[in-house]
Tab-separated table of C-alpha atoms in Angstrom:
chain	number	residue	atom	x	y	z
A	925	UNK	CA	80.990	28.221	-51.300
A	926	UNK	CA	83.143	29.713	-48.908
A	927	UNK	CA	82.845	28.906	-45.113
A	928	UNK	CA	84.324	31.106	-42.524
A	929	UNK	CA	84.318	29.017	-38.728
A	930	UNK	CA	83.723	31.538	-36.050
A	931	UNK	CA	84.983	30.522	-32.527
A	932	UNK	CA	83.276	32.531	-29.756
A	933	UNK	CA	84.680	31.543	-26.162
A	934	UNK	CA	81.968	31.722	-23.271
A	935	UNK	CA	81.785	30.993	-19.940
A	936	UNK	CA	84.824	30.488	-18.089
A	937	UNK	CA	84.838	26.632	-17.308
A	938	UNK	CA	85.160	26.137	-13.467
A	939	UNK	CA	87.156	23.115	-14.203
A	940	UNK	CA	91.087	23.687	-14.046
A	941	UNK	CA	94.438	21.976	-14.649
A	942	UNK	CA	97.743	22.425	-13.453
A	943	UNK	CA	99.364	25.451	-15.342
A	944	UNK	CA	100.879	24.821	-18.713
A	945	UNK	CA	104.742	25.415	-19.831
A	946	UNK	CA	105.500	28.427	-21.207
A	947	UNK	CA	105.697	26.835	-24.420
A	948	UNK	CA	105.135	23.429	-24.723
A	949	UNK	CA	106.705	21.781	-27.980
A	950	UNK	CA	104.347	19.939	-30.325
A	951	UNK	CA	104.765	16.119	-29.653
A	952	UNK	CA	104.287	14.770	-33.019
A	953	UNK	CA	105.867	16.723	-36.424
A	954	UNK	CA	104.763	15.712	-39.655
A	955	UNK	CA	106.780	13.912	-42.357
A	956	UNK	CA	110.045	16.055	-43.451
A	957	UNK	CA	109.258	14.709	-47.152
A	958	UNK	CA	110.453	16.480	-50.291
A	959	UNK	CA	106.973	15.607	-51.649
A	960	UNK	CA	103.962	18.106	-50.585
A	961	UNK	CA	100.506	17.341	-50.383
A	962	UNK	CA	98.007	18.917	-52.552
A	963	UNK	CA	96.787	21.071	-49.412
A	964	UNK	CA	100.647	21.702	-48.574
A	965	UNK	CA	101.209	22.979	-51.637
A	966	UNK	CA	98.138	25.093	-52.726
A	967	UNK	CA	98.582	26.394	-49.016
A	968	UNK	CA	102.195	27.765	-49.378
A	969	UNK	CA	100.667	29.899	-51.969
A	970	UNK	CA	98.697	31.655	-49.455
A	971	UNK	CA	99.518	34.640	-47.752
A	972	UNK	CA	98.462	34.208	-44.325
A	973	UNK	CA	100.526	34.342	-40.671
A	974	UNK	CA	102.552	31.210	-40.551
A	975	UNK	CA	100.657	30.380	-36.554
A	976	UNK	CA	99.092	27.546	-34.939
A	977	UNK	CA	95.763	27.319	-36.091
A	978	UNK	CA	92.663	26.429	-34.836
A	979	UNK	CA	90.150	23.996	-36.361
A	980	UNK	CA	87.352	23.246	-34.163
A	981	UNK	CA	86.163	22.995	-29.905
A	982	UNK	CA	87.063	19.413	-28.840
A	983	UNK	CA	83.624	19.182	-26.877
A	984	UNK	CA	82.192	19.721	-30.420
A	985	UNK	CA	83.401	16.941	-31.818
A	986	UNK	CA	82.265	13.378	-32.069
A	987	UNK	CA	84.783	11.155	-30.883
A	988	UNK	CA	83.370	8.408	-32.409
A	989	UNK	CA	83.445	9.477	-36.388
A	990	UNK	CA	85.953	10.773	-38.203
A	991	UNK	CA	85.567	14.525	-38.551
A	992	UNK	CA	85.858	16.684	-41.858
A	993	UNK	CA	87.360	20.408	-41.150
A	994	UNK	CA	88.403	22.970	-43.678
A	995	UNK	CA	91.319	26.256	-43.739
A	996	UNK	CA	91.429	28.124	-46.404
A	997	UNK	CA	89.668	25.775	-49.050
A	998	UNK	CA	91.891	22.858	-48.340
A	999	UNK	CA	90.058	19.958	-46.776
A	1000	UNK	CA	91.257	18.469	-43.668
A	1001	UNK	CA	89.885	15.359	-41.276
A	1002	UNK	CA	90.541	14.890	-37.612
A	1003	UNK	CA	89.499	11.890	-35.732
A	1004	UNK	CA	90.189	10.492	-31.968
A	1005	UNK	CA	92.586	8.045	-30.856
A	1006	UNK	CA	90.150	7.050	-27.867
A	1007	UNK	CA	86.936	6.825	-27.049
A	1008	UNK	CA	87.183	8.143	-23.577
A	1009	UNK	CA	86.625	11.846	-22.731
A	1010	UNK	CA	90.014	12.889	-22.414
A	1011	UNK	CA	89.501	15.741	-25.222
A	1012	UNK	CA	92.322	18.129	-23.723
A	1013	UNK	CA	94.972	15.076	-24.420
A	1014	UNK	CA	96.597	16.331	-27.533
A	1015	UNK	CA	98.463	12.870	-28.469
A	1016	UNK	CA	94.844	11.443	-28.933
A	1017	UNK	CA	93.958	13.687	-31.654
A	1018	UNK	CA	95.225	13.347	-35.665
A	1019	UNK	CA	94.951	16.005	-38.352
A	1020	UNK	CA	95.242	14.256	-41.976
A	1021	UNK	CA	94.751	16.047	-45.459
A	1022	UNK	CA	90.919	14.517	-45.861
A	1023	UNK	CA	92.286	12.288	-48.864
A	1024	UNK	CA	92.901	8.394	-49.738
A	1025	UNK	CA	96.008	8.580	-51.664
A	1026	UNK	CA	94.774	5.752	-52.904
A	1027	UNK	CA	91.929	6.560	-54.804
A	1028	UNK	CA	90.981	10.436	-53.838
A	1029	UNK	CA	88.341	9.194	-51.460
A	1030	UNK	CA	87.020	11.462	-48.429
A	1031	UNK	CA	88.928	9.694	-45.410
A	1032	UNK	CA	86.206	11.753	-43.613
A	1033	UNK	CA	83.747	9.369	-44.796
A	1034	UNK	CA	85.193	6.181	-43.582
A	1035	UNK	CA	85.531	4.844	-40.194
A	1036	UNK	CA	87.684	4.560	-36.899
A	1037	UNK	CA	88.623	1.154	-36.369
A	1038	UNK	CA	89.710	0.319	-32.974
A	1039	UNK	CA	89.397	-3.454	-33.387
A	1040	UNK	CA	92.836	-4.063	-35.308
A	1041	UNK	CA	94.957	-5.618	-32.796
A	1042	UNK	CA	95.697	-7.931	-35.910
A	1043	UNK	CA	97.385	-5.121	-37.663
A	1044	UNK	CA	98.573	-2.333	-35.429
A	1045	UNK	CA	98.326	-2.046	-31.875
A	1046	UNK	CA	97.193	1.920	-32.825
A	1047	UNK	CA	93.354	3.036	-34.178
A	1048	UNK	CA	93.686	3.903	-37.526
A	1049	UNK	CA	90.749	5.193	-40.082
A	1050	UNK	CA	89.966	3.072	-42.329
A	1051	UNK	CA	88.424	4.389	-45.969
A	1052	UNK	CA	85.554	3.871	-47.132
A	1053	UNK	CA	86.027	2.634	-50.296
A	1054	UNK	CA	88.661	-0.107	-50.640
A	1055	UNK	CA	89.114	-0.097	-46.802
A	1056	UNK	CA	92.712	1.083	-46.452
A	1057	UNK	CA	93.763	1.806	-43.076
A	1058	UNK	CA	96.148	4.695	-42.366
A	1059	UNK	CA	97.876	4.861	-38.607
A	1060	UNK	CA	97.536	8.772	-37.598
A	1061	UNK	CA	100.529	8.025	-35.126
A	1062	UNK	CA	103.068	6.627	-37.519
A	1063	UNK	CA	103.136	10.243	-39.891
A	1064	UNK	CA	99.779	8.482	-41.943
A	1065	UNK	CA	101.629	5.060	-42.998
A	1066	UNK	CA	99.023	2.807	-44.539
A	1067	UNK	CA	99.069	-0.641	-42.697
A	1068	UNK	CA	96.800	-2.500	-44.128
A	1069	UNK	CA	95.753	-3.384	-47.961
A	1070	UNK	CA	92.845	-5.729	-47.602
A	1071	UNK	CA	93.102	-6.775	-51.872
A	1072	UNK	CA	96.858	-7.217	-51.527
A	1073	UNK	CA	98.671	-10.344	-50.649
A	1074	UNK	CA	101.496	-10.441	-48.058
A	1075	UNK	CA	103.834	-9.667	-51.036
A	1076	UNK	CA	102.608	-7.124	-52.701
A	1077	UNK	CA	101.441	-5.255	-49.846
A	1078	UNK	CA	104.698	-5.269	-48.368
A	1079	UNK	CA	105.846	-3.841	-51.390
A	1080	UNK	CA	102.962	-0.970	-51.159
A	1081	UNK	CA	103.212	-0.246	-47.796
A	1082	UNK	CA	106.523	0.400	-47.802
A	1083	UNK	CA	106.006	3.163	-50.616
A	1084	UNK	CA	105.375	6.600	-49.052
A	1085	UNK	CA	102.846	7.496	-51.772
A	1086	UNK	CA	100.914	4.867	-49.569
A	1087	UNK	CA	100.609	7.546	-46.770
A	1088	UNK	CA	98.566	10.067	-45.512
A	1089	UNK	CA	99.641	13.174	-44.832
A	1090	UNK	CA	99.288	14.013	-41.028
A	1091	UNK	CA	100.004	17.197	-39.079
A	1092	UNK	CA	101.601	18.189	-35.984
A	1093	UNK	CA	98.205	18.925	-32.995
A	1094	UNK	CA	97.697	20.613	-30.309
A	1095	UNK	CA	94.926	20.951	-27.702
A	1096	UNK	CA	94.894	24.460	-25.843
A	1097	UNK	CA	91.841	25.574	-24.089
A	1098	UNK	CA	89.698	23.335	-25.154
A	1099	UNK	CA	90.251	24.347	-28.908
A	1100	UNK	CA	92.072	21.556	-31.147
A	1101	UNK	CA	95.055	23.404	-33.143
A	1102	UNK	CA	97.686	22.188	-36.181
A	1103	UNK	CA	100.386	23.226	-37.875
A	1104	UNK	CA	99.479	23.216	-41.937
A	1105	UNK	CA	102.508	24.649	-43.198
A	1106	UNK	CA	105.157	22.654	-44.885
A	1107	UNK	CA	107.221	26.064	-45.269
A	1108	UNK	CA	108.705	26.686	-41.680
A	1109	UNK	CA	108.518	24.157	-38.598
A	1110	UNK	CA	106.512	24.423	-35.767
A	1111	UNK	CA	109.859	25.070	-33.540
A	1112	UNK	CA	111.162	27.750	-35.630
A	1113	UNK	CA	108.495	30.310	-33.528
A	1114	UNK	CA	109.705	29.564	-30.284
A	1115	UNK	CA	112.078	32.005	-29.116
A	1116	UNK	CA	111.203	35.091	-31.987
A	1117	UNK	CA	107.050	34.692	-31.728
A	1118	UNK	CA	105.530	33.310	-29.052
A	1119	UNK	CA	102.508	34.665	-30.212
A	1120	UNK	CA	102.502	32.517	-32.969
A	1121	UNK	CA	101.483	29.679	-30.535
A	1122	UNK	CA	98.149	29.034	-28.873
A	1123	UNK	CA	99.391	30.437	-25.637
A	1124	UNK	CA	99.752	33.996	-27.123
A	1125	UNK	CA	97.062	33.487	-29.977
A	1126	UNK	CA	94.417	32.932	-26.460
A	1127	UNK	CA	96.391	35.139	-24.075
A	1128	UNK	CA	93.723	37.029	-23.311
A	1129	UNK	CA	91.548	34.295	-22.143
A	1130	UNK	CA	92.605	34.628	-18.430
A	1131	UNK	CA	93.740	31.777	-16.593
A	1132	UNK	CA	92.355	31.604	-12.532
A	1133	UNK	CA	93.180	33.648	-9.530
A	1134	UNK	CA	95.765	31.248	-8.639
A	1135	UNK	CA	97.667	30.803	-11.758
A	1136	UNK	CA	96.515	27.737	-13.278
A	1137	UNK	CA	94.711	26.866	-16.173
A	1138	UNK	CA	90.821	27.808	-16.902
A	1139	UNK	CA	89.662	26.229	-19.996
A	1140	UNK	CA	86.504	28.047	-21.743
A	1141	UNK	CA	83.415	26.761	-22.794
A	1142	UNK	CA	82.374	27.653	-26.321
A	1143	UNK	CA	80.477	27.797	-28.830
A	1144	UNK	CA	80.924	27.042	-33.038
A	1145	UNK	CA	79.286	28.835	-36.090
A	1146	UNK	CA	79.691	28.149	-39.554
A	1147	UNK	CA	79.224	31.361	-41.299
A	1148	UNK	CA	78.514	30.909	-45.539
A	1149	UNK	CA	80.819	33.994	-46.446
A	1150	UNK	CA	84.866	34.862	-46.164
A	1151	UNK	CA	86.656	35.959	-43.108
A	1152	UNK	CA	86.644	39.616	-44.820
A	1153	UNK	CA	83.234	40.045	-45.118
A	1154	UNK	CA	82.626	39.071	-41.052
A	1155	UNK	CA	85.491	41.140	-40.694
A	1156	UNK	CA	83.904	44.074	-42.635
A	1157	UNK	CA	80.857	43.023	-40.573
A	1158	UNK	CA	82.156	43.127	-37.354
A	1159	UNK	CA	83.841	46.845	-37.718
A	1160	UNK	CA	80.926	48.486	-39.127
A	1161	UNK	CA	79.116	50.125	-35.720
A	1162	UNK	CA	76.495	51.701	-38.527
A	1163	UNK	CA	74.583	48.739	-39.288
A	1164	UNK	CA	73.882	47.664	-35.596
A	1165	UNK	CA	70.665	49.805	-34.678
A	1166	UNK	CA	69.303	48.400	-37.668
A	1167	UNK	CA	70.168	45.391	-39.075
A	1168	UNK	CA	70.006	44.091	-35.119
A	1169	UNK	CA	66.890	46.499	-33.525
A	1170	UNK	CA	65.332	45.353	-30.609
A	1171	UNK	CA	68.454	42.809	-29.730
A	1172	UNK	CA	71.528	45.074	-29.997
A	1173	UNK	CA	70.220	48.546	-30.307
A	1174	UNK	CA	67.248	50.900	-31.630
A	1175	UNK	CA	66.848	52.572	-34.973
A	1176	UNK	CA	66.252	55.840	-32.978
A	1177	UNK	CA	70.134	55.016	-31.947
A	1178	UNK	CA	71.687	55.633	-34.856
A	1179	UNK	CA	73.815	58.477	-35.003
A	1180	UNK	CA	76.518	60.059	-37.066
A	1181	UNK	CA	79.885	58.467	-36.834
């Protein structure tokens, strides 16, 4: 069934941060590869804006779990480098396709393992099923093989089909944001649409009298229907005094339009 995320920003958080650059570069890119992902490639099919987009409010997610997300029908898993409550730290957040390549297993149902120093000095997720470990930092390279020996898993690990496919973050406003398409670069929008970016896409979320940074509190639904029926939904004034009497109008309200 479809899902459509709706992201309804609140309250203006009293809590503020020194004011952001104009455009502020992504710090991690994913793999230049000649090889797309399954979600890469079933999403370059799509006809949608080529923006940042956003996948869920970092105060709604559990820093502790891995995380499954979904955009446009491709699924997607996001889990935290840290346990502390930095959420607005955009280098401790990973976006990977939600896929083991080694066996198609859900990386969203496996684990964050922060105990690795024998490994990698990064967390990685670890899968659920055979226990691969993927580093989020290091563009999804498996590091670890637990059935393998010290041959052959050098030999594996060094293959890039080994690898998960990561994605470049961002954290604006409280509101965790990648960049899914394997088509154009995240750079490319810079100087021709600015909009494109998280600063235009939440523009009109005003920062505070004195010029820096207010980040919003907000709020997450998942709504079981397409973006064009809410849209449809939420430009029909008709439906209002009825469908919502008593909270947003009266049926003695309606009127011709």
């Amino acid at each position: 069934a479809t899902t459509t995320t709706l992201f309804v920003a609140t309250v203006m958080d009293t809590k503020t941060v020194a004011p952001p650059a104009k455009h502020k570069p992504p710090k991690r890119q994913p793999p230049k590869t000649s090889t797309l992902s399954k979600n890469q490639e079933a999403l370059a099919k799509r006809t949608f804006p080529r923006t940042w987009v956003p996948l869920a409010s970092v105060n709604e997610l559990d820093p502790d779990r891995p995380t499954p997300l979904e955009f446009l029908d491709q699924n997607f898993v996001c889990y935290k480098q840290t346990p502390e409550d930095n959420y607005d730290v955009e280098d401790d957040w990973i976006v990977m396709d939600d896929v083991c390549p080694h066996r198609l297993t859900r990386l969203s149902e496996g684990r964050i393992n922060r105990d690795n120093d024998d490994v990698t000095a990064t967390t990685t997720i670890q899968c659920s099923y055979h226990g691969w470990e993927f580093d989020g930092t290091n563009d999804g390279a498996c590091v670890s093989i637990p059935q393998a020996s010290p041959e052959v898993s050098a030999i594996a690990l060094a293959n890039s089909r080994s690898s998960a496919t990561t994605y470049s973050v961002r954290v604006h406003k409280n509101i965790l944001w990648f960049w899914p398409w394997a088509d154009v670069d995240a750079l490319s929008l810079l100087p021709d649409y600015p909009k494109g970016h998280p600063e235009g896409i939440m523009g009109s979320i005003a920062n505070t009298n004195d010029g820096s940074e207010s980040n919003p509190t907000s709020y997450t639904r998942d709504l079981p229907y397409g973006w064009d029926t809410l849209l449809e939904n939420l430009i029909d004034p008709a439906h209002i005094p009825f469908a919502h009497h008593n909270l947003q109008g009266k049926r003695e309200d309606a009127i011709p339009i």
